[in-house]
PDB file of C-alpha atoms in Angstrom:
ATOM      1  CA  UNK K   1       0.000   0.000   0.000  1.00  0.00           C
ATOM      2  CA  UNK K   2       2.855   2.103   0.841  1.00  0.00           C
ATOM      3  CA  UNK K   3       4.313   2.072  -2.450  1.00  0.00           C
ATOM      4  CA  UNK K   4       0.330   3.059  -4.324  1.00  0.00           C
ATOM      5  CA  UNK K   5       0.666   6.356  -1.912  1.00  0.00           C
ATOM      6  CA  UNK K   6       4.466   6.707  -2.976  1.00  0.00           C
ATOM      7  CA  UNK K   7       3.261   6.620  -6.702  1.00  0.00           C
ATOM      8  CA  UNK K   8       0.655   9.273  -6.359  1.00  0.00           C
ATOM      9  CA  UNK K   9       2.735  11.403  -4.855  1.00  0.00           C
ATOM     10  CA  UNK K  10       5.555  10.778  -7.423  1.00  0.00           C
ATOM     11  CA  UNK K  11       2.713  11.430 -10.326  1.00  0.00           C
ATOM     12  CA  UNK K  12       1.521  14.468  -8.157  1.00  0.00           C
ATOM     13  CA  UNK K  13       4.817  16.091  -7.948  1.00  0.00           C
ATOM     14  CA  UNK K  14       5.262  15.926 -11.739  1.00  0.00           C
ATOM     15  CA  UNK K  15       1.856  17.402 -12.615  1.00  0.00           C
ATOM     16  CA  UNK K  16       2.913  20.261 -10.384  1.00  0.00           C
ATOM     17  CA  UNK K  17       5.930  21.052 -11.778  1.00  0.00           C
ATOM     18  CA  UNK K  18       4.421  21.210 -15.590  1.00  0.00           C
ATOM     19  CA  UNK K  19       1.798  23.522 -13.554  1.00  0.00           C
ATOM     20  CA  UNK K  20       4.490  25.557 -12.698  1.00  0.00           C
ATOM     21  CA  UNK K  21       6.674  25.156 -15.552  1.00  0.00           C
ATOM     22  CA  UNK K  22       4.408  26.914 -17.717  1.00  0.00           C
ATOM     23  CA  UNK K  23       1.636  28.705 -15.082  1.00  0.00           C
ATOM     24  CA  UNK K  24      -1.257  27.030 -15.705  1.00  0.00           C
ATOM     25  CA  UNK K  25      -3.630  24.871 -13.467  1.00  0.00           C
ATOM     26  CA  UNK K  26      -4.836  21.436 -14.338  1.00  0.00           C
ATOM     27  CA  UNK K  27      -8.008  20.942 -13.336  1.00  0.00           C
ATOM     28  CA  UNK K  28      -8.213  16.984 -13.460  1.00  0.00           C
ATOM     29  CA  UNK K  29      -4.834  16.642 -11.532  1.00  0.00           C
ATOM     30  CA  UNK K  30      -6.517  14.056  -9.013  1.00  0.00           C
ATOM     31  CA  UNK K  31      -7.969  11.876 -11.837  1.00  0.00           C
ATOM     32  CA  UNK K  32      -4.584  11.921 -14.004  1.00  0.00           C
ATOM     33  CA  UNK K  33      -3.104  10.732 -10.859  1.00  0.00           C
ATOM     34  CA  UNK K  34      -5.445   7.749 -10.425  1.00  0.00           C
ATOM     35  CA  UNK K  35      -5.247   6.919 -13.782  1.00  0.00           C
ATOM     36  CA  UNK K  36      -1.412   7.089 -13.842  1.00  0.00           C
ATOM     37  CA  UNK K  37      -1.188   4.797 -10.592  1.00  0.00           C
ATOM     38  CA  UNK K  38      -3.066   2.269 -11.882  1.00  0.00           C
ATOM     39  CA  UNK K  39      -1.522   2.233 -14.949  1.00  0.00           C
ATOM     40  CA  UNK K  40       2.015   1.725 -14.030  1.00  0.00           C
ATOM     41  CA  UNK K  41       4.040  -0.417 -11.816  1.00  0.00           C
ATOM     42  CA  UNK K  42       7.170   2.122 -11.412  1.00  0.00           C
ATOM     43  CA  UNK K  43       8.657   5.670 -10.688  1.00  0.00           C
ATOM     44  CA  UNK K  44      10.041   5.150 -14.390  1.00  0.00           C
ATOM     45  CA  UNK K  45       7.225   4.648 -15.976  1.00  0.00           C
ATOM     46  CA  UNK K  46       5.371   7.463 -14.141  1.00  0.00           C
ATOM     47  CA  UNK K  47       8.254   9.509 -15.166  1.00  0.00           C
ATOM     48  CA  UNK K  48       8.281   8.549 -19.093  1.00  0.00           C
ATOM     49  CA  UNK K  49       4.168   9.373 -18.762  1.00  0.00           C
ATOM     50  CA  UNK K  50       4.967  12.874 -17.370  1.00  0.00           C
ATOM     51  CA  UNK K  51       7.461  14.051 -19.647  1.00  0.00           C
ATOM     52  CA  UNK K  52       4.865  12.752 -22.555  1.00  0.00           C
ATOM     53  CA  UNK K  53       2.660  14.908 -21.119  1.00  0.00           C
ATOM     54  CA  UNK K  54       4.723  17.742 -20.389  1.00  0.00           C
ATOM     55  CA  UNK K  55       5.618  17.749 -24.153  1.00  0.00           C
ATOM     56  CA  UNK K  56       1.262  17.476 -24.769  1.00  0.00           C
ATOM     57  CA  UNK K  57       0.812  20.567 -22.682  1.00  0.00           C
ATOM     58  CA  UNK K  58       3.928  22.590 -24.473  1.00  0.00           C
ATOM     59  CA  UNK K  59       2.019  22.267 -27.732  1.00  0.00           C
ATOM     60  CA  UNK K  60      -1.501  22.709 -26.735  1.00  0.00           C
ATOM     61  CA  UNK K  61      -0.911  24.995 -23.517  1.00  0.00           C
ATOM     62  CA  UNK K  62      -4.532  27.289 -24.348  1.00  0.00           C
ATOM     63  CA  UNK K  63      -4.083  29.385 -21.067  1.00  0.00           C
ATOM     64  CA  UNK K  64      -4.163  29.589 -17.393  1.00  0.00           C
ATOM     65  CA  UNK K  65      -6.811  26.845 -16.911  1.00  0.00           C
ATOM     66  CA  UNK K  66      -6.449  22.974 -19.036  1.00  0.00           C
ATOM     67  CA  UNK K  67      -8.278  19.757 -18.262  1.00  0.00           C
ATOM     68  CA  UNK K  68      -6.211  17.019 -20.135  1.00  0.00           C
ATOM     69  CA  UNK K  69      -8.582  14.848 -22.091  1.00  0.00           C
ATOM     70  CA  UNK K  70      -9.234  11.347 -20.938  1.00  0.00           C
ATOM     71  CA  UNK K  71      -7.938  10.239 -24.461  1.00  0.00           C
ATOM     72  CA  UNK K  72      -4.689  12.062 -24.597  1.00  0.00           C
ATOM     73  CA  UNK K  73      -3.620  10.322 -21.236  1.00  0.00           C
ATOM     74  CA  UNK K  74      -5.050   6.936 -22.424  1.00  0.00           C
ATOM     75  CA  UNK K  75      -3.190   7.253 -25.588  1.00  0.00           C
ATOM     76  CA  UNK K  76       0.163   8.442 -24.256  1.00  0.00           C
ATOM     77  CA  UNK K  77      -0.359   4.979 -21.359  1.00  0.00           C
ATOM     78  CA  UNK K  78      -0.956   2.750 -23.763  1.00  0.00           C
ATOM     79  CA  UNK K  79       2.024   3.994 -25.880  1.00  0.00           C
ATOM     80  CA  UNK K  80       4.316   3.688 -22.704  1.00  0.00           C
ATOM     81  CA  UNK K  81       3.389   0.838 -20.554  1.00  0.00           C
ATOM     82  CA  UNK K  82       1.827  -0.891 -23.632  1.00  0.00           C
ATOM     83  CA  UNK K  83      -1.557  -1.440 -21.941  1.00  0.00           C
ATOM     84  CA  UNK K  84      -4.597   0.698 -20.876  1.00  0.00           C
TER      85      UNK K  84
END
């Protein structure tokens, strides 16, 4: 259980940091999270799916507000961890 709560956090952390890297707010954060965590099985992989969509939000950044579509996150899963 330990390591589920070490894995949020770990997702958590990175969807702050694009927050901050380009000062916006993600709306969904909480949901990307959950759908990270039970996605993946390691730090790695939650780091390959952040920097996929850190490069998603530094093409389609639209402003101070962005809710990242169920699809995009499903898409850039199943091209990383190969399953979703």
């Amino acid at each position: 259980m330990l390591q589920s709560a070490d894995n949020r956090e770990i997702a958590m952390s990175h969807l702050q940091m694009i927050e901050h890297s380009y000062g916006i707010s993600i709306s969904n954060k909480e949901e990307i999270c959950g759908w990270i965590i039970r996605a993946t099985h390691s730090p790695r992989e939650i780091l390959t799916i952040a920097l996929a969509l850190n490069n998603w939000v530094a093409v389609n950044n639209p402003g101070r507000e962005l809710t990242i579509p169920r699809t995009v996150i499903d898409q850039i899963i199943s091209g990383i961890v190969g399953r979703w």
